[in-house]
mmCIF file of C-alpha atoms in Angstrom:
data_model
loop_
_atom_site.group_PDB
_atom_site.id
_atom_site.type_symbol
_atom_site.label_atom_id
_atom_site.label_comp_id
_atom_site.label_asym_id
_atom_site.label_seq_id
_atom_site.Cartn_x
_atom_site.Cartn_y
_atom_site.Cartn_z
ATOM 1 C CA UNK D 109 8.045 -17.442 -4.911
ATOM 2 C CA UNK D 110 10.111 -16.120 -2.030
ATOM 3 C CA UNK D 111 8.534 -13.446 0.104
ATOM 4 C CA UNK D 112 9.001 -11.590 3.356
ATOM 5 C CA UNK D 113 5.914 -9.866 4.640
ATOM 6 C CA UNK D 114 5.542 -7.290 7.329
ATOM 7 C CA UNK D 115 2.331 -5.457 8.028
ATOM 8 C CA UNK D 116 2.344 -2.634 5.530
ATOM 9 C CA UNK D 117 -0.181 -0.598 7.461
ATOM 10 C CA UNK D 118 0.943 1.496 10.374
ATOM 11 C CA UNK D 119 0.364 0.041 13.806
ATOM 12 C CA UNK D 120 -1.136 2.463 16.333
ATOM 13 C CA UNK D 121 -0.655 1.518 19.974
ATOM 14 C CA UNK D 122 -1.528 3.330 23.185
ATOM 15 C CA UNK D 123 1.426 4.247 25.372
ATOM 16 C CA UNK D 124 2.078 1.641 28.046
ATOM 17 C CA UNK D 125 0.619 -1.244 26.041
ATOM 18 C CA UNK D 126 2.560 -4.008 24.332
ATOM 19 C CA UNK D 127 3.210 -3.572 20.630
ATOM 20 C CA UNK D 128 3.510 -6.767 18.567
ATOM 21 C CA UNK D 129 4.907 -6.709 15.050
ATOM 22 C CA UNK D 130 4.888 -9.650 12.666
ATOM 23 C CA UNK D 131 7.371 -10.886 10.093
ATOM 24 C CA UNK D 132 6.248 -13.784 7.887
ATOM 25 C CA UNK D 133 8.292 -15.422 5.182
ATOM 26 C CA UNK D 134 7.806 -18.092 2.529
ATOM 27 C CA UNK D 135 10.249 -20.280 0.649
ATOM 28 C CA UNK D 136 13.241 -19.230 2.702
ATOM 29 C CA UNK D 137 15.208 -21.218 5.247
ATOM 30 C CA UNK D 138 17.019 -18.555 7.215
ATOM 31 C CA UNK D 139 19.724 -19.402 9.691
ATOM 32 C CA UNK D 140 19.095 -16.183 11.581
ATOM 33 C CA UNK D 141 16.590 -13.415 11.751
ATOM 34 C CA UNK D 142 17.371 -9.842 12.728
ATOM 35 C CA UNK D 143 15.222 -6.893 13.723
ATOM 36 C CA UNK D 144 16.205 -3.297 13.056
ATOM 37 C CA UNK D 145 14.695 0.071 13.840
ATOM 38 C CA UNK D 146 14.647 2.869 11.280
ATOM 39 C CA UNK D 147 13.790 6.458 12.104
ATOM 40 C CA UNK D 148 12.817 8.927 9.346
ATOM 41 C CA UNK D 149 15.844 10.168 7.440
ATOM 42 C CA UNK D 150 18.210 7.704 9.103
ATOM 43 C CA UNK D 151 19.737 4.321 8.468
ATOM 44 C CA UNK D 152 18.459 1.163 10.163
ATOM 45 C CA UNK D 153 19.823 0.383 13.628
ATOM 46 C CA UNK D 154 20.264 -3.206 14.799
ATOM 47 C CA UNK D 155 18.101 -4.319 17.732
ATOM 48 C CA UNK D 156 18.051 -8.098 18.110
ATOM 49 C CA UNK D 157 19.201 -11.283 16.430
ATOM 50 C CA UNK D 158 17.660 -14.709 16.887
ATOM 51 C CA UNK D 159 19.022 -18.018 15.585
ATOM 52 C CA UNK D 160 16.918 -20.722 13.957
ATOM 53 C CA UNK D 161 17.346 -23.008 16.959
ATOM 54 C CA UNK D 162 16.228 -20.330 19.426
ATOM 55 C CA UNK D 163 12.582 -19.813 20.286
ATOM 56 C CA UNK D 164 12.842 -16.503 22.051
ATOM 57 C CA UNK D 165 15.274 -13.667 22.731
ATOM 58 C CA UNK D 166 14.912 -10.719 25.094
ATOM 59 C CA UNK D 167 16.616 -7.392 25.533
ATOM 60 C CA UNK D 168 15.187 -4.966 28.074
ATOM 61 C CA UNK D 169 11.627 -4.195 26.896
ATOM 62 C CA UNK D 170 12.100 -6.043 23.610
ATOM 63 C CA UNK D 171 11.282 -9.664 22.903
ATOM 64 C CA UNK D 172 11.614 -11.611 19.663
ATOM 65 C CA UNK D 173 10.228 -15.053 18.911
ATOM 66 C CA UNK D 174 11.128 -17.242 15.938
ATOM 67 C CA UNK D 175 8.944 -20.111 14.772
ATOM 68 C CA UNK D 176 10.580 -21.895 11.839
ATOM 69 C CA UNK D 177 7.562 -24.177 11.427
ATOM 70 C CA UNK D 178 5.154 -21.273 11.035
ATOM 71 C CA UNK D 179 7.888 -19.294 9.241
ATOM 72 C CA UNK D 180 7.179 -16.348 11.443
ATOM 73 C CA UNK D 181 8.899 -14.001 13.842
ATOM 74 C CA UNK D 182 7.103 -11.780 16.333
ATOM 75 C CA UNK D 183 8.662 -8.648 17.761
ATOM 76 C CA UNK D 184 7.228 -7.316 21.030
ATOM 77 C CA UNK D 185 7.812 -4.019 22.779
ATOM 78 C CA UNK D 186 6.389 -4.002 26.292
ATOM 79 C CA UNK D 187 5.449 -0.846 28.194
ATOM 80 C CA UNK D 188 5.620 1.050 24.902
ATOM 81 C CA UNK D 189 6.620 4.713 24.852
ATOM 82 C CA UNK D 190 6.162 7.454 22.232
ATOM 83 C CA UNK D 191 9.943 7.290 21.690
ATOM 84 C CA UNK D 192 9.456 3.741 20.366
ATOM 85 C CA UNK D 193 7.637 5.188 17.343
ATOM 86 C CA UNK D 194 9.636 4.228 14.254
ATOM 87 C CA UNK D 195 9.655 1.745 11.388
ATOM 88 C CA UNK D 196 10.774 -1.742 12.363
ATOM 89 C CA UNK D 197 12.411 -3.972 9.769
ATOM 90 C CA UNK D 198 12.991 -7.684 9.880
ATOM 91 C CA UNK D 199 15.807 -9.278 7.904
ATOM 92 C CA UNK D 200 16.474 -12.929 7.173
ATOM 93 C CA UNK D 201 20.056 -14.132 7.061
ATOM 94 C CA UNK D 202 20.732 -16.963 4.649
ATOM 95 C CA UNK D 203 23.301 -19.519 5.690
ATOM 96 C CA UNK D 204 24.448 -19.986 2.099
ATOM 97 C CA UNK D 205 25.839 -16.527 1.484
ATOM 98 C CA UNK D 206 25.139 -14.589 4.718
ATOM 99 C CA UNK D 207 23.165 -12.100 2.715
ATOM 100 C CA UNK D 208 20.372 -10.221 4.466
ATOM 101 C CA UNK D 209 16.942 -10.296 2.849
ATOM 102 C CA UNK D 210 14.816 -7.428 4.119
ATOM 103 C CA UNK D 211 11.142 -6.920 4.778
ATOM 104 C CA UNK D 212 9.602 -3.552 3.923
ATOM 105 C CA UNK D 213 9.058 -2.703 7.570
ATOM 106 C CA UNK D 214 6.096 -1.806 9.759
ATOM 107 C CA UNK D 215 5.575 1.728 10.953
ATOM 108 C CA UNK D 216 4.797 1.781 14.668
ATOM 109 C CA UNK D 217 3.116 4.804 16.245
ATOM 110 C CA UNK D 218 2.845 4.971 20.023
ATOM 111 C CA UNK D 219 0.228 7.483 21.119
ATOM 112 C CA UNK D 220 0.574 9.231 24.487
ATOM 113 C CA UNK B 122 32.504 9.748 16.417
ATOM 114 C CA UNK B 123 30.419 8.644 13.467
ATOM 115 C CA UNK B 124 30.777 4.908 12.866
ATOM 116 C CA UNK B 125 29.644 4.807 9.221
ATOM 117 C CA UNK B 126 29.587 8.070 7.324
ATOM 118 C CA UNK B 127 28.414 8.887 3.825
ATOM 119 C CA UNK B 128 28.786 11.938 1.639
ATOM 120 C CA UNK B 129 26.898 13.700 0.306
ATOM 121 C CA UNK B 130 23.697 13.443 2.319
ATOM 122 C CA UNK B 131 21.639 14.890 -0.533
ATOM 123 C CA UNK B 132 22.342 14.729 -4.237
ATOM 124 C CA UNK B 133 20.156 16.384 -6.845
ATOM 125 C CA UNK B 134 21.318 16.021 -10.407
ATOM 126 C CA UNK B 135 20.208 15.879 -14.020
ATOM 127 C CA UNK B 136 19.577 12.739 -16.024
ATOM 128 C CA UNK B 137 22.661 11.575 -17.851
ATOM 129 C CA UNK B 138 25.159 12.940 -15.332
ATOM 130 C CA UNK B 139 27.803 10.868 -13.521
ATOM 131 C CA UNK B 140 28.001 11.072 -9.737
ATOM 132 C CA UNK B 141 29.807 9.413 -6.835
ATOM 133 C CA UNK B 142 28.824 8.665 -3.266
ATOM 134 C CA UNK B 143 31.526 8.071 -0.666
ATOM 135 C CA UNK B 144 31.381 5.853 2.394
ATOM 136 C CA UNK B 145 33.791 5.420 5.270
ATOM 137 C CA UNK B 146 33.606 3.277 8.397
ATOM 138 C CA UNK B 147 35.838 3.636 11.448
ATOM 139 C CA UNK B 148 34.716 0.423 13.140
ATOM 140 C CA UNK B 149 37.554 -1.717 11.844
ATOM 141 C CA UNK B 150 35.071 -3.934 10.011
ATOM 142 C CA UNK B 151 36.064 -6.224 7.167
ATOM 143 C CA UNK B 152 32.833 -6.114 5.178
ATOM 144 C CA UNK B 153 31.001 -3.204 3.594
ATOM 145 C CA UNK B 154 27.778 -2.997 1.632
ATOM 146 C CA UNK B 155 25.745 -0.735 -0.595
ATOM 147 C CA UNK B 156 21.955 -0.857 -0.380
ATOM 148 C CA UNK B 157 19.232 0.924 -2.324
ATOM 149 C CA UNK B 158 16.006 1.818 -0.515
ATOM 150 C CA UNK B 159 13.204 2.699 -2.872
ATOM 151 C CA UNK B 160 10.000 4.626 -2.239
ATOM 152 C CA UNK B 161 8.319 1.457 -0.964
ATOM 153 C CA UNK B 162 11.038 1.241 1.690
ATOM 154 C CA UNK B 163 12.475 -2.105 0.564
ATOM 155 C CA UNK B 164 16.176 -2.334 1.258
ATOM 156 C CA UNK B 165 17.876 -4.098 -1.614
ATOM 157 C CA UNK B 166 21.497 -5.219 -1.504
ATOM 158 C CA UNK B 167 23.549 -3.956 -4.425
ATOM 159 C CA UNK B 168 27.130 -4.864 -3.568
ATOM 160 C CA UNK B 169 29.141 -6.362 -0.778
ATOM 161 C CA UNK B 170 32.892 -6.143 -0.318
ATOM 162 C CA UNK B 171 34.957 -8.223 2.066
ATOM 163 C CA UNK B 172 38.500 -7.034 2.644
ATOM 164 C CA UNK B 173 38.365 -4.957 -0.518
ATOM 165 C CA UNK B 174 37.131 -7.916 -2.611
ATOM 166 C CA UNK B 175 33.743 -7.956 -4.299
ATOM 167 C CA UNK B 176 31.615 -10.701 -2.749
ATOM 168 C CA UNK B 177 28.034 -9.919 -3.711
ATOM 169 C CA UNK B 178 27.073 -8.237 -6.924
ATOM 170 C CA UNK B 179 23.346 -8.356 -7.359
ATOM 171 C CA UNK B 180 21.599 -7.656 -10.608
ATOM 172 C CA UNK B 181 22.516 -4.028 -10.801
ATOM 173 C CA UNK B 182 23.026 -2.108 -14.067
ATOM 174 C CA UNK B 183 26.695 -1.853 -14.919
ATOM 175 C CA UNK B 184 26.300 1.923 -14.736
ATOM 176 C CA UNK B 185 26.859 1.335 -11.009
ATOM 177 C CA UNK B 186 30.465 0.638 -10.121
ATOM 178 C CA UNK B 187 31.710 0.213 -6.577
ATOM 179 C CA UNK B 188 35.298 0.866 -5.597
ATOM 180 C CA UNK B 189 37.015 -0.088 -2.378
ATOM 181 C CA UNK B 190 40.402 1.636 -2.084
ATOM 182 C CA UNK B 191 40.888 0.108 1.360
ATOM 183 C CA UNK B 192 38.938 -1.817 3.982
ATOM 184 C CA UNK B 193 37.498 1.329 5.530
ATOM 185 C CA UNK B 194 36.119 2.853 2.332
ATOM 186 C CA UNK B 195 33.557 1.781 -0.233
ATOM 187 C CA UNK B 196 32.551 4.312 -2.840
ATOM 188 C CA UNK B 197 29.772 4.068 -5.392
ATOM 189 C CA UNK B 198 30.056 5.639 -8.805
ATOM 190 C CA UNK B 199 26.997 5.947 -11.014
ATOM 191 C CA UNK B 200 27.261 6.720 -14.717
ATOM 192 C CA UNK B 201 24.538 8.112 -16.956
ATOM 193 C CA UNK B 202 22.014 8.638 -14.188
ATOM 194 C CA UNK B 203 18.404 7.757 -14.929
ATOM 195 C CA UNK B 204 15.144 8.852 -13.310
ATOM 196 C CA UNK B 205 14.705 5.377 -11.810
ATOM 197 C CA UNK B 206 17.950 5.751 -9.898
ATOM 198 C CA UNK B 207 16.240 8.195 -7.547
ATOM 199 C CA UNK B 208 16.253 6.529 -4.124
ATOM 200 C CA UNK B 209 18.088 6.541 -0.825
ATOM 201 C CA UNK B 210 21.434 4.747 -0.936
ATOM 202 C CA UNK B 211 22.769 3.302 2.295
ATOM 203 C CA UNK B 212 26.262 2.169 3.033
ATOM 204 C CA UNK B 213 26.685 -0.402 5.800
ATOM 205 C CA UNK B 214 29.444 -2.430 7.382
ATOM 206 C CA UNK B 215 29.736 -5.595 9.441
ATOM 207 C CA UNK B 216 32.595 -7.114 11.347
ATOM 208 C CA UNK B 217 33.053 -9.993 8.962
ATOM 209 C CA UNK B 218 31.286 -12.026 6.364
ATOM 210 C CA UNK B 219 30.501 -15.507 7.394
ATOM 211 C CA UNK B 220 29.512 -17.228 10.613
ATOM 212 C CA UNK B 221 26.103 -15.782 9.850
ATOM 213 C CA UNK B 222 24.097 -13.312 11.814
ATOM 214 C CA UNK B 223 26.581 -10.495 11.425
ATOM 215 C CA UNK B 224 24.858 -7.332 12.501
ATOM 216 C CA UNK B 225 25.148 -4.459 10.116
ATOM 217 C CA UNK B 226 25.878 -0.839 10.927
ATOM 218 C CA UNK B 227 24.346 1.674 8.562
ATOM 219 C CA UNK B 228 25.334 5.114 7.429
ATOM 220 C CA UNK B 229 22.818 7.983 7.391
ATOM 221 C CA UNK B 230 21.973 7.471 3.718
ATOM 222 C CA UNK B 231 22.367 9.554 0.574
ATOM 223 C CA UNK B 232 19.157 10.862 -0.917
ATOM 224 C CA UNK B 233 19.583 10.899 -4.674
ATOM 225 C CA UNK B 234 17.089 12.723 -6.843
ATOM 226 C CA UNK B 235 17.510 12.557 -10.605
ATOM 227 C CA UNK B 236 15.604 15.222 -12.536
#
């Protein structure tokens, strides 16, 4: 069966450290993978997109990797800050219909 | 200026009632979506419209009917509300459908509670 899995337990990280979030999927062949941030009571906000032929993408303190062999994407936040605390969602984009398939998200808590 | 707006933000209603949620985007995008986010936080696509035409219509009860009067608006009407309809409904838009990887811009959500 098709699945997208993100760590369902909250991730607690000390301020200043690197936070690493995981997105694993099975039985999908996405053309793209996107990461979004969702704060409580708000809609998701786009952060980064990575294509299937890209290994890594960076934006300021954010880095995303995409391994289509392992069927996994890692999302890193370096020099984490309490303001980075939120739920982070990964979404696969299918080439067939451009529909986004969403993971349930991982709640990240950065402790001062 | 709000890019994607939804009204109302909160909706509390009785089972069996009919209600509508409105969505507007001022980004000039061609494609709009309705999502349902349940208590487990999964975002599930319900409908997608491209240039006022229905593109994606997932397995959603026909009590849910979207309407797109123009490219900037996508409303959601729900008939005969049921307890299981309680969720947060998000409207979103993207520049276009196709070419893949289109980033989506979300509204603030409408929290629907059916009693």
